PDB file of C-alpha atoms in Angstrom:
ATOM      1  CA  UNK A 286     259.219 -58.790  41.697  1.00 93.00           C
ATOM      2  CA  UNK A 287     260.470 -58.631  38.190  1.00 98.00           C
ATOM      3  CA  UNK A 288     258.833 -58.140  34.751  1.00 98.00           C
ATOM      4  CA  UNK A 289     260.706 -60.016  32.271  1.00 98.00           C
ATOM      5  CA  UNK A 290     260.320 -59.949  28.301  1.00 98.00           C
ATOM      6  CA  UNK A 291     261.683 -62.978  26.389  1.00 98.00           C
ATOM      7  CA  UNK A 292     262.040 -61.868  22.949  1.00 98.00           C
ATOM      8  CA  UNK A 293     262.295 -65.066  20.926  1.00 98.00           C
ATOM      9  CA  UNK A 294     262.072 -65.424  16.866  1.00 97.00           C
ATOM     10  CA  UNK A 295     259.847 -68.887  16.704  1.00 96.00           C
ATOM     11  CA  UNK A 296     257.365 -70.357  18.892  1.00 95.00           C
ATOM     12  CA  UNK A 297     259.013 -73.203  20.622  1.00 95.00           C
ATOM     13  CA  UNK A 298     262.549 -71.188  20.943  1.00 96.00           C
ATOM     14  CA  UNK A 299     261.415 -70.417  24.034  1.00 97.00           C
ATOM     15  CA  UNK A 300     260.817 -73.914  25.136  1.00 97.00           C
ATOM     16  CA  UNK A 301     264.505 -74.526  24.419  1.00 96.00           C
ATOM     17  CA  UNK A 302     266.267 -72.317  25.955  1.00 97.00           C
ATOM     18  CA  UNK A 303     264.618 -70.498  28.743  1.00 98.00           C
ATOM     19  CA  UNK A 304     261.277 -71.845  29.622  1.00 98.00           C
ATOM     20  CA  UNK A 305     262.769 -73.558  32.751  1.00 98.00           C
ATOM     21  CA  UNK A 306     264.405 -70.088  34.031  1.00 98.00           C
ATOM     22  CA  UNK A 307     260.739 -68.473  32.860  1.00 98.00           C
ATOM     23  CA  UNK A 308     259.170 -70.982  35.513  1.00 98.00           C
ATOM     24  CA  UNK A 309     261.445 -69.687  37.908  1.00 98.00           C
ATOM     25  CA  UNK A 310     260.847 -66.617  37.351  1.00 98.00           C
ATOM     26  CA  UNK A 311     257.003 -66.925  37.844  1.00 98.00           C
ATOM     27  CA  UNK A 312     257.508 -69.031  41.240  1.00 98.00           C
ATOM     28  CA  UNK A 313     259.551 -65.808  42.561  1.00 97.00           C
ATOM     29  CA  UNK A 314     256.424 -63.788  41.615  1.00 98.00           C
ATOM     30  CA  UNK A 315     257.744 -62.025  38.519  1.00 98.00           C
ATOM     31  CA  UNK A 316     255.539 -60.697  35.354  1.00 98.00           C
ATOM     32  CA  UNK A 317     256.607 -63.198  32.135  1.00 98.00           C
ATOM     33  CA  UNK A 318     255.849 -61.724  28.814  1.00 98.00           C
ATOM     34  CA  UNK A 319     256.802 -63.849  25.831  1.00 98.00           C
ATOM     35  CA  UNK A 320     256.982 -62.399  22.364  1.00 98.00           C
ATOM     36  CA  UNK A 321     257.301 -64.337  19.093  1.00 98.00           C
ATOM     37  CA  UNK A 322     258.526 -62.307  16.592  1.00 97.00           C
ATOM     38  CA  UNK A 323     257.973 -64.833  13.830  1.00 97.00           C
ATOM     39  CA  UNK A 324     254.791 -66.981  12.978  1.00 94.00           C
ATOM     40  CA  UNK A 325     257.163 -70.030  12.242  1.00 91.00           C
ATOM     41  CA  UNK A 326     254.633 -70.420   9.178  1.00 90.00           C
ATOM     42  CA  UNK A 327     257.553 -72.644   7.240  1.00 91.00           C
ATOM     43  CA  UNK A 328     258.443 -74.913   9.658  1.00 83.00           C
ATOM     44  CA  UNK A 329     257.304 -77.958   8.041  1.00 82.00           C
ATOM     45  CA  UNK A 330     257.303 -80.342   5.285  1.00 79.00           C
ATOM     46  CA  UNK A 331     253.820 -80.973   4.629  1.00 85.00           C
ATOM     47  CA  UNK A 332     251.259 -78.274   6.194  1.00 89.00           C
ATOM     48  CA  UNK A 333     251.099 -74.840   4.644  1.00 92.00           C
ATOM     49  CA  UNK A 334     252.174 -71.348   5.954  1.00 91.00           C
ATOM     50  CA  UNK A 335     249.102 -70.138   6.298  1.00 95.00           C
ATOM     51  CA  UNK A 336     247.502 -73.345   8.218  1.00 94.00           C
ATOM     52  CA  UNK A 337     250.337 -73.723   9.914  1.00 93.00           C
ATOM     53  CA  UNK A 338     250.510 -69.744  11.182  1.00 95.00           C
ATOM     54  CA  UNK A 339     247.454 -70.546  13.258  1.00 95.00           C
ATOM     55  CA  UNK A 340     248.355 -74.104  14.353  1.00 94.00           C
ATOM     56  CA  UNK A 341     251.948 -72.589  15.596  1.00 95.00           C
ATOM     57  CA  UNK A 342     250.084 -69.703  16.853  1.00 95.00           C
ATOM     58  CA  UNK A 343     247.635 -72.053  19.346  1.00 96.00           C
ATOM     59  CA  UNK A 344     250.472 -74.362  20.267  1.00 96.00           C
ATOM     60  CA  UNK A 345     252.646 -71.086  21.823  1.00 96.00           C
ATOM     61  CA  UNK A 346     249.047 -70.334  23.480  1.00 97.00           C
ATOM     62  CA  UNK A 347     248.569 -73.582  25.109  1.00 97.00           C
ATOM     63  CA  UNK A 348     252.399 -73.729  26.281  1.00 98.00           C
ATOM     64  CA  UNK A 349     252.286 -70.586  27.636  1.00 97.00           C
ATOM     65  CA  UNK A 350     249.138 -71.025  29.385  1.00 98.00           C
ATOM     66  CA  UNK A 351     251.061 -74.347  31.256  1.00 98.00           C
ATOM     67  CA  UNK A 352     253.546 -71.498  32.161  1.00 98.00           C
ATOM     68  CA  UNK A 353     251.057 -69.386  33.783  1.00 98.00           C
ATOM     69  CA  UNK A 354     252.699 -66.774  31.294  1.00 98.00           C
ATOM     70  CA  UNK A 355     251.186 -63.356  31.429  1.00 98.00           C
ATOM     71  CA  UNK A 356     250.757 -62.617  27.828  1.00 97.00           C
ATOM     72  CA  UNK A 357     251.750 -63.805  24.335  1.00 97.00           C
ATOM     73  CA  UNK A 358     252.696 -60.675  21.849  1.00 97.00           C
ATOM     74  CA  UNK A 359     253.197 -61.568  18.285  1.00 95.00           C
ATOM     75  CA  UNK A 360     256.177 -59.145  16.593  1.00 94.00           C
ATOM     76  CA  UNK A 361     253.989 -59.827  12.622  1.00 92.00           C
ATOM     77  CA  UNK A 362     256.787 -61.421  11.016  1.00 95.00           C
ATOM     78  CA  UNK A 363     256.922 -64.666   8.851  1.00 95.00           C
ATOM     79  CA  UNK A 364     259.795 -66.937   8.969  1.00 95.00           C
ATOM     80  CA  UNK A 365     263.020 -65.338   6.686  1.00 93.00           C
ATOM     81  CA  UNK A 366     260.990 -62.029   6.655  1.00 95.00           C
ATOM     82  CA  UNK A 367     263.017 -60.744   9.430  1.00 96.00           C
ATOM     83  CA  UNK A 368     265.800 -58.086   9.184  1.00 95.00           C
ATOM     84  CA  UNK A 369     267.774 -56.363  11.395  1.00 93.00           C
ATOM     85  CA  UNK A 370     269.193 -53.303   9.801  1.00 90.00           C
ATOM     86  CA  UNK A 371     265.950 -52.306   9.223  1.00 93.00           C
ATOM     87  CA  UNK A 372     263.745 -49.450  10.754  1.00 96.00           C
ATOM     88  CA  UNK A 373     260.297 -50.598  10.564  1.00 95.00           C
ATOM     89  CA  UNK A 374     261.202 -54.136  11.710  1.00 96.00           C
ATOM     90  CA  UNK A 375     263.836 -52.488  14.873  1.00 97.00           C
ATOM     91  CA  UNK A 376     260.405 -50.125  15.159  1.00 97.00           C
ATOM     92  CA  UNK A 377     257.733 -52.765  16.114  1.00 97.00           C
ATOM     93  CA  UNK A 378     260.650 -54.510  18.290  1.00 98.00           C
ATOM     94  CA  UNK A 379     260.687 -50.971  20.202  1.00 98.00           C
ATOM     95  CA  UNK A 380     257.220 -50.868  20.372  1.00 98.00           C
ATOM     96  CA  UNK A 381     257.057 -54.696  22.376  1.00 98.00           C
ATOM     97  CA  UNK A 382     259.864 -52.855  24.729  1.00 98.00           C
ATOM     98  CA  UNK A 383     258.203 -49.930  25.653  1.00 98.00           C
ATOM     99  CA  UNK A 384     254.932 -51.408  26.525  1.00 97.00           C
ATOM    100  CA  UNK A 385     255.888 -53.800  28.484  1.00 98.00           C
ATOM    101  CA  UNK A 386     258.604 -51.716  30.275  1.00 97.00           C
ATOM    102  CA  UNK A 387     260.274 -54.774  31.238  1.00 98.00           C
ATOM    103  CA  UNK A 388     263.377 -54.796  34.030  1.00 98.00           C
ATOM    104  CA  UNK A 389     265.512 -57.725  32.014  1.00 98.00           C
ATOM    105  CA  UNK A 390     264.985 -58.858  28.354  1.00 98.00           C
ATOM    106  CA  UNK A 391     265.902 -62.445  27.124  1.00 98.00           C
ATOM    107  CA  UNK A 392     266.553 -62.903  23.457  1.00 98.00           C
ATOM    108  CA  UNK A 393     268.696 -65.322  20.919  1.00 98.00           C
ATOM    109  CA  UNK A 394     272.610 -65.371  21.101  1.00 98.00           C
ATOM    110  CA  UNK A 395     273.956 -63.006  18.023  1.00 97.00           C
ATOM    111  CA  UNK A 396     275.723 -66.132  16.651  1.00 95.00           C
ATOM    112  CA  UNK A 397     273.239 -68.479  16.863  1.00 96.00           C
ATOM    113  CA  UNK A 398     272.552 -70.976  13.818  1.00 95.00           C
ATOM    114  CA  UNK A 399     270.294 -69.224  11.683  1.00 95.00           C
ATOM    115  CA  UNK A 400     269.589 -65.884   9.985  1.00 96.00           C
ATOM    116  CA  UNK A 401     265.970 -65.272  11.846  1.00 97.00           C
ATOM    117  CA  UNK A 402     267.441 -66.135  15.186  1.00 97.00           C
ATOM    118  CA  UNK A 403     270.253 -63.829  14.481  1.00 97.00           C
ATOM    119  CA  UNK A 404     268.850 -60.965  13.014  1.00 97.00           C
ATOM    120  CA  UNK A 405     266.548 -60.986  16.261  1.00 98.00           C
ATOM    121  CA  UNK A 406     269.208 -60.771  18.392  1.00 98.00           C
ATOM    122  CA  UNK A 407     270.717 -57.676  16.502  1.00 98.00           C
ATOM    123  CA  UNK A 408     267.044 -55.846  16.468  1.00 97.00           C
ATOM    124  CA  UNK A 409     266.411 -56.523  20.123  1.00 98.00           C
ATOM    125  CA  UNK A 410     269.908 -55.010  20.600  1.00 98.00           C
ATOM    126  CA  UNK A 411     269.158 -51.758  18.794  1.00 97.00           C
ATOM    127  CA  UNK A 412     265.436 -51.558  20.265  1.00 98.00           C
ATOM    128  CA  UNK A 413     266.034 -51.535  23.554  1.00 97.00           C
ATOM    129  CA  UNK A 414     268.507 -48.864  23.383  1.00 97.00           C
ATOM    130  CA  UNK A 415     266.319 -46.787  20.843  1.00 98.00           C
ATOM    131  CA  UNK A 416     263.270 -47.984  23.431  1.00 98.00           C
ATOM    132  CA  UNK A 417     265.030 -45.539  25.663  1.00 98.00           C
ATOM    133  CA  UNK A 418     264.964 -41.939  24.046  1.00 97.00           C
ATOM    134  CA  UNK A 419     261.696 -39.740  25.161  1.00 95.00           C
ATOM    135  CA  UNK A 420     262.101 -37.988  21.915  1.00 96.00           C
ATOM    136  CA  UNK A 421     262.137 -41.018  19.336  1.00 95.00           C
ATOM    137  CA  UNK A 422     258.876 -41.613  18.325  1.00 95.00           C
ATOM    138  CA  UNK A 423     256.743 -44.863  17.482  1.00 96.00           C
ATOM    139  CA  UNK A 424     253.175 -46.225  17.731  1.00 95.00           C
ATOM    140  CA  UNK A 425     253.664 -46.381  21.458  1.00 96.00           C
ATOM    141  CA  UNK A 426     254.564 -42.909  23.228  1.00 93.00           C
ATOM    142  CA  UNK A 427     256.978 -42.328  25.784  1.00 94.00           C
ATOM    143  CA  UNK A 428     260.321 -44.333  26.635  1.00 96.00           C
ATOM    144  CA  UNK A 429     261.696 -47.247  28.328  1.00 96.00           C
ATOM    145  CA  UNK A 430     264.417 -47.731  30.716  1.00 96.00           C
ATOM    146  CA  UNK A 431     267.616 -49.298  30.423  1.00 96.00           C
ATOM    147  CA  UNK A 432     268.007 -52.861  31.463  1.00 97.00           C
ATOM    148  CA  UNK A 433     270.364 -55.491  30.718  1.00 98.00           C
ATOM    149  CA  UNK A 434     269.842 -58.029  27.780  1.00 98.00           C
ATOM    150  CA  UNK A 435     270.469 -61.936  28.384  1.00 98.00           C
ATOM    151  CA  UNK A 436     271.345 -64.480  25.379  1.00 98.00           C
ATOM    152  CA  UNK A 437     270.333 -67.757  25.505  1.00 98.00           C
ATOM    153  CA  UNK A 438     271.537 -70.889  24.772  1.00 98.00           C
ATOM    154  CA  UNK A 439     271.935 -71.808  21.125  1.00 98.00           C
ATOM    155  CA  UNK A 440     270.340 -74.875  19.720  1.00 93.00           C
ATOM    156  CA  UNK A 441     272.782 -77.658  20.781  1.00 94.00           C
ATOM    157  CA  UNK A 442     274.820 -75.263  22.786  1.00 96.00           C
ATOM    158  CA  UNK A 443     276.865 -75.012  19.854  1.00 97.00           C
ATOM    159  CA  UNK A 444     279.952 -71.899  20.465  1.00 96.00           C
ATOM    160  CA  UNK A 445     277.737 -70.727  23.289  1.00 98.00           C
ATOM    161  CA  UNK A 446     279.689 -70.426  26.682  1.00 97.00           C
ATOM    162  CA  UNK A 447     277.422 -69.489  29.784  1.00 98.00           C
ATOM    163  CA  UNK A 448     278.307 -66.914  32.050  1.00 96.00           C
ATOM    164  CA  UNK A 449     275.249 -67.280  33.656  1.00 97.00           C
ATOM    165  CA  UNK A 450     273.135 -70.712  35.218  1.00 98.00           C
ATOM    166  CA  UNK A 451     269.715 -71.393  36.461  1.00 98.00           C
ATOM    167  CA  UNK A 452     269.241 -74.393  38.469  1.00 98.00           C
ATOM    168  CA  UNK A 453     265.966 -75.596  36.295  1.00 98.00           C
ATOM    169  CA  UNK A 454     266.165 -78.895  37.835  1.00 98.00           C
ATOM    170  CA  UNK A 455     262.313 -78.681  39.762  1.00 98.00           C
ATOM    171  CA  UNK A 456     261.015 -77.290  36.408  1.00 98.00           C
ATOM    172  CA  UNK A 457     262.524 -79.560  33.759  1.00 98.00           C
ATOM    173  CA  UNK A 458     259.591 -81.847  33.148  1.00 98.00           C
ATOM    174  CA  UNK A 459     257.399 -79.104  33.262  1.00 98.00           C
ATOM    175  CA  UNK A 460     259.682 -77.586  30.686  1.00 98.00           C
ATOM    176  CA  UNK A 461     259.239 -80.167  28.333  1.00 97.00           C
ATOM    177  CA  UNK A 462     255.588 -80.703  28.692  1.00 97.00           C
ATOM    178  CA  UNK A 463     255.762 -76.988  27.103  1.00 98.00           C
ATOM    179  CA  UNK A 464     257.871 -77.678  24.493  1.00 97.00           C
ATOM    180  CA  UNK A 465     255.886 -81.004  23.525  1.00 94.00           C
ATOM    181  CA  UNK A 466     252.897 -78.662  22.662  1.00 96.00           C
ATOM    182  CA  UNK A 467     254.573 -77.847  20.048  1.00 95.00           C
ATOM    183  CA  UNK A 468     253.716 -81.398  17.994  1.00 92.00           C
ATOM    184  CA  UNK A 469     253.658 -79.401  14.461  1.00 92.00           C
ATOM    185  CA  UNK A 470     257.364 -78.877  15.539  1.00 88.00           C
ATOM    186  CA  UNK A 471     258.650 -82.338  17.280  1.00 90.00           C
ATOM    187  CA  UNK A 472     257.363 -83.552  13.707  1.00 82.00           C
ATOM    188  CA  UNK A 473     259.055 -81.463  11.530  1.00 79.00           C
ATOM    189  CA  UNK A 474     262.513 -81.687  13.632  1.00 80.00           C
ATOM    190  CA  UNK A 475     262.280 -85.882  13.258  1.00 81.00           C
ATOM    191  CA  UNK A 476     260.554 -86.040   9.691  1.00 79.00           C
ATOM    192  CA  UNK A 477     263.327 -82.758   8.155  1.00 77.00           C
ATOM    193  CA  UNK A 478     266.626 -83.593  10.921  1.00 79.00           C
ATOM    194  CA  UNK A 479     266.107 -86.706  11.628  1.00 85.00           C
ATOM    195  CA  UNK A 480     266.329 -85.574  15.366  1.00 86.00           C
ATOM    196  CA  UNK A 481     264.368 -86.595  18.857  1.00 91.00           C
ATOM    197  CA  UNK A 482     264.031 -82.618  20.062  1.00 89.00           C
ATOM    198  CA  UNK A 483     262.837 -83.370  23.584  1.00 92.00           C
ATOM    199  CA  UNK A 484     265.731 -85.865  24.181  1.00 95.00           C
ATOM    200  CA  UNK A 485     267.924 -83.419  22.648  1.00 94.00           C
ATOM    201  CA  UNK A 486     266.484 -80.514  25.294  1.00 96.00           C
ATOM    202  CA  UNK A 487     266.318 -82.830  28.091  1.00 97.00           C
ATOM    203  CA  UNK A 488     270.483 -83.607  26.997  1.00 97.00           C
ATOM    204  CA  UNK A 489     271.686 -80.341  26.962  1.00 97.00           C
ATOM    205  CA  UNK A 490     269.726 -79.117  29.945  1.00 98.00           C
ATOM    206  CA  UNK A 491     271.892 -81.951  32.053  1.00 98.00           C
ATOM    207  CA  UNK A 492     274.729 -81.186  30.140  1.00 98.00           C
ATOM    208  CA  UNK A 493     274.318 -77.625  31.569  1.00 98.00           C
ATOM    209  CA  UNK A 494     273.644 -78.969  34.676  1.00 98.00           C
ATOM    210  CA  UNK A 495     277.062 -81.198  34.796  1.00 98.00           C
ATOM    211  CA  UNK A 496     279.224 -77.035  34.181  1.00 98.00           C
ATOM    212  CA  UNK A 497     277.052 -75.965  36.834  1.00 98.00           C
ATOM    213  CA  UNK A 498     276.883 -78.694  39.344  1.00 98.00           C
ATOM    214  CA  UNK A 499     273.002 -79.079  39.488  1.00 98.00           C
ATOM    215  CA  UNK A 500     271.191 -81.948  38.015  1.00 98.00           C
ATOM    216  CA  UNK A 501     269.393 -79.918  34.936  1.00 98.00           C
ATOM    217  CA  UNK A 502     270.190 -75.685  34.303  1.00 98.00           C
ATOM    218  CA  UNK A 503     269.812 -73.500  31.789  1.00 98.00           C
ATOM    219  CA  UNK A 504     272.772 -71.120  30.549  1.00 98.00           C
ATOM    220  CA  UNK A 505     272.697 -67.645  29.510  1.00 98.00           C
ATOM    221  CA  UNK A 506     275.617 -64.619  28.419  1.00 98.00           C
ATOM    222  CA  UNK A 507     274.868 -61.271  29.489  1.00 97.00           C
ATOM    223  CA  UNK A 508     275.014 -58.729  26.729  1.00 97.00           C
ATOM    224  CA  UNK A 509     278.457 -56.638  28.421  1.00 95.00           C
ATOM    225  CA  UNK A 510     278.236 -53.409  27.012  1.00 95.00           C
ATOM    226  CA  UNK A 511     278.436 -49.647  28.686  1.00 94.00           C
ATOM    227  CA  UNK A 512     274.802 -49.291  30.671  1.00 91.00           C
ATOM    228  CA  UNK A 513     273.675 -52.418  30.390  1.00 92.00           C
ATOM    229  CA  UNK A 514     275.612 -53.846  33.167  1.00 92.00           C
ATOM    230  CA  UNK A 515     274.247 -54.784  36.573  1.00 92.00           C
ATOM    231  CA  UNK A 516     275.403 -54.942  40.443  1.00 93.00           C
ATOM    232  CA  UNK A 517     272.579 -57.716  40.922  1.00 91.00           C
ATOM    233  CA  UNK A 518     271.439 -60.764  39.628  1.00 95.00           C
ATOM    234  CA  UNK A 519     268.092 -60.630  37.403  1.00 97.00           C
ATOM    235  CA  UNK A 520     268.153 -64.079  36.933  1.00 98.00           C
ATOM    236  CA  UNK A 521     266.401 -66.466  39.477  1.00 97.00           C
TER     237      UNK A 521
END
């Protein structure tokens, strides 16, 4: 029906935030393409960037493959490496855009907790207008359309209010059998922030839930700025 890109900065963000919404999306019939723009390669105490690049790297694999995800891109980036103002970096972002040519585009809230997840969110803002112009020219020829942009949640839900739900609540354990592929990662978050990160999804999923009067839901702010509006819903 739909193709949707999720442009996310780590692997696992997508877990967090929107992989119950992306199984939605994939029931309905819709095209899921996930990019990771970062390899996540310092995400942990003890294993090194470079071993943990490829272990990060196979754990996205094998949660999107319990997906049924059409295809994993990886934007080249290392973790802090990313920048928004920035035409090389907004330049590869454009490039993801305008080959998939997708109809909506999920990506991190612009005031989300850190400066990767951030400066994400401000690149996929320019790039998919930029995506747009015939005459601006990258590694990938031609032009995208215009479609609207959806933030997710921020970790915790922290100064993030929804004006958008997805009832998740047939996907959720699905949702974190995908995010508990990412054992480099539900390691780190314990050994580094002392925290539990699937009870802490599972939590704010049914917190979610309780605004939007389902048992589990995901929540999401549409980017509201001229031409990317919508008269229908994108979301499933």
């Amino acid at each position: 029906m739909y193709t949707v890109l999720v442009i996310s900065c780590h692997p696992d963000d997508m877990e967090l935030a929107c992989a119950g919404t992306l199984l939605k999306c994939k029931e309905r019939g819709d095209r899921v393409v996930v990019c990771h723009l970062s390899s996540g390669n310092l995400g942990h105490v003890i294993i090194p960037p470079d071993e943990l690049s490829v272990i990060r790297a196979n754990e996205a694999r094998k949660s999107a493959a319990i997906g049924g995800f059409d295809e994993v891109i990886w934007g080249g980036f290392d973790d802090l490496e990313i920048y928004d103002n920035n035409r090389e970096a907004r330049d590869k972002v454009v490039d993801v855009i305008k080959r998939v040519d997708p109809d909506f585009i999920i990506t991190h809230d612009p005031n989300d907790y850190m400066p990767d997840h951030t400066a994400t969110s401000r690149l996929v803002f320019d790039a998919c207008f930029t995506a747009t112009l015939p005459n601006y020219h990258t590694k990938t020829e031609g032009a995208a359309k215009m479609v609207p942009v959806y933030y997710m949640d921020t970790l915790a839900g922290v100064n993030f209010n929804p004006t958008e739900y997805v009832d998740v609540t047939p996907f959720i354990d699905k949702k974190l059998d995908m995010l508990e592929c990412h054992e480099s990662q539900l390691v780190w978050m314990r050994d580094h922030d002392g925290i539990d990160f699937a009870d802490m999804v599972r939590t704010c999923s049914k917190y979610r839930g309780y605004q939007a009067g389902v048992e589990y839901a995901e929540g999401f702010r549409q980017c509201q700025v001229y031409l990317k509006g919508t008269t229908k819903r994108y979301l499933p």
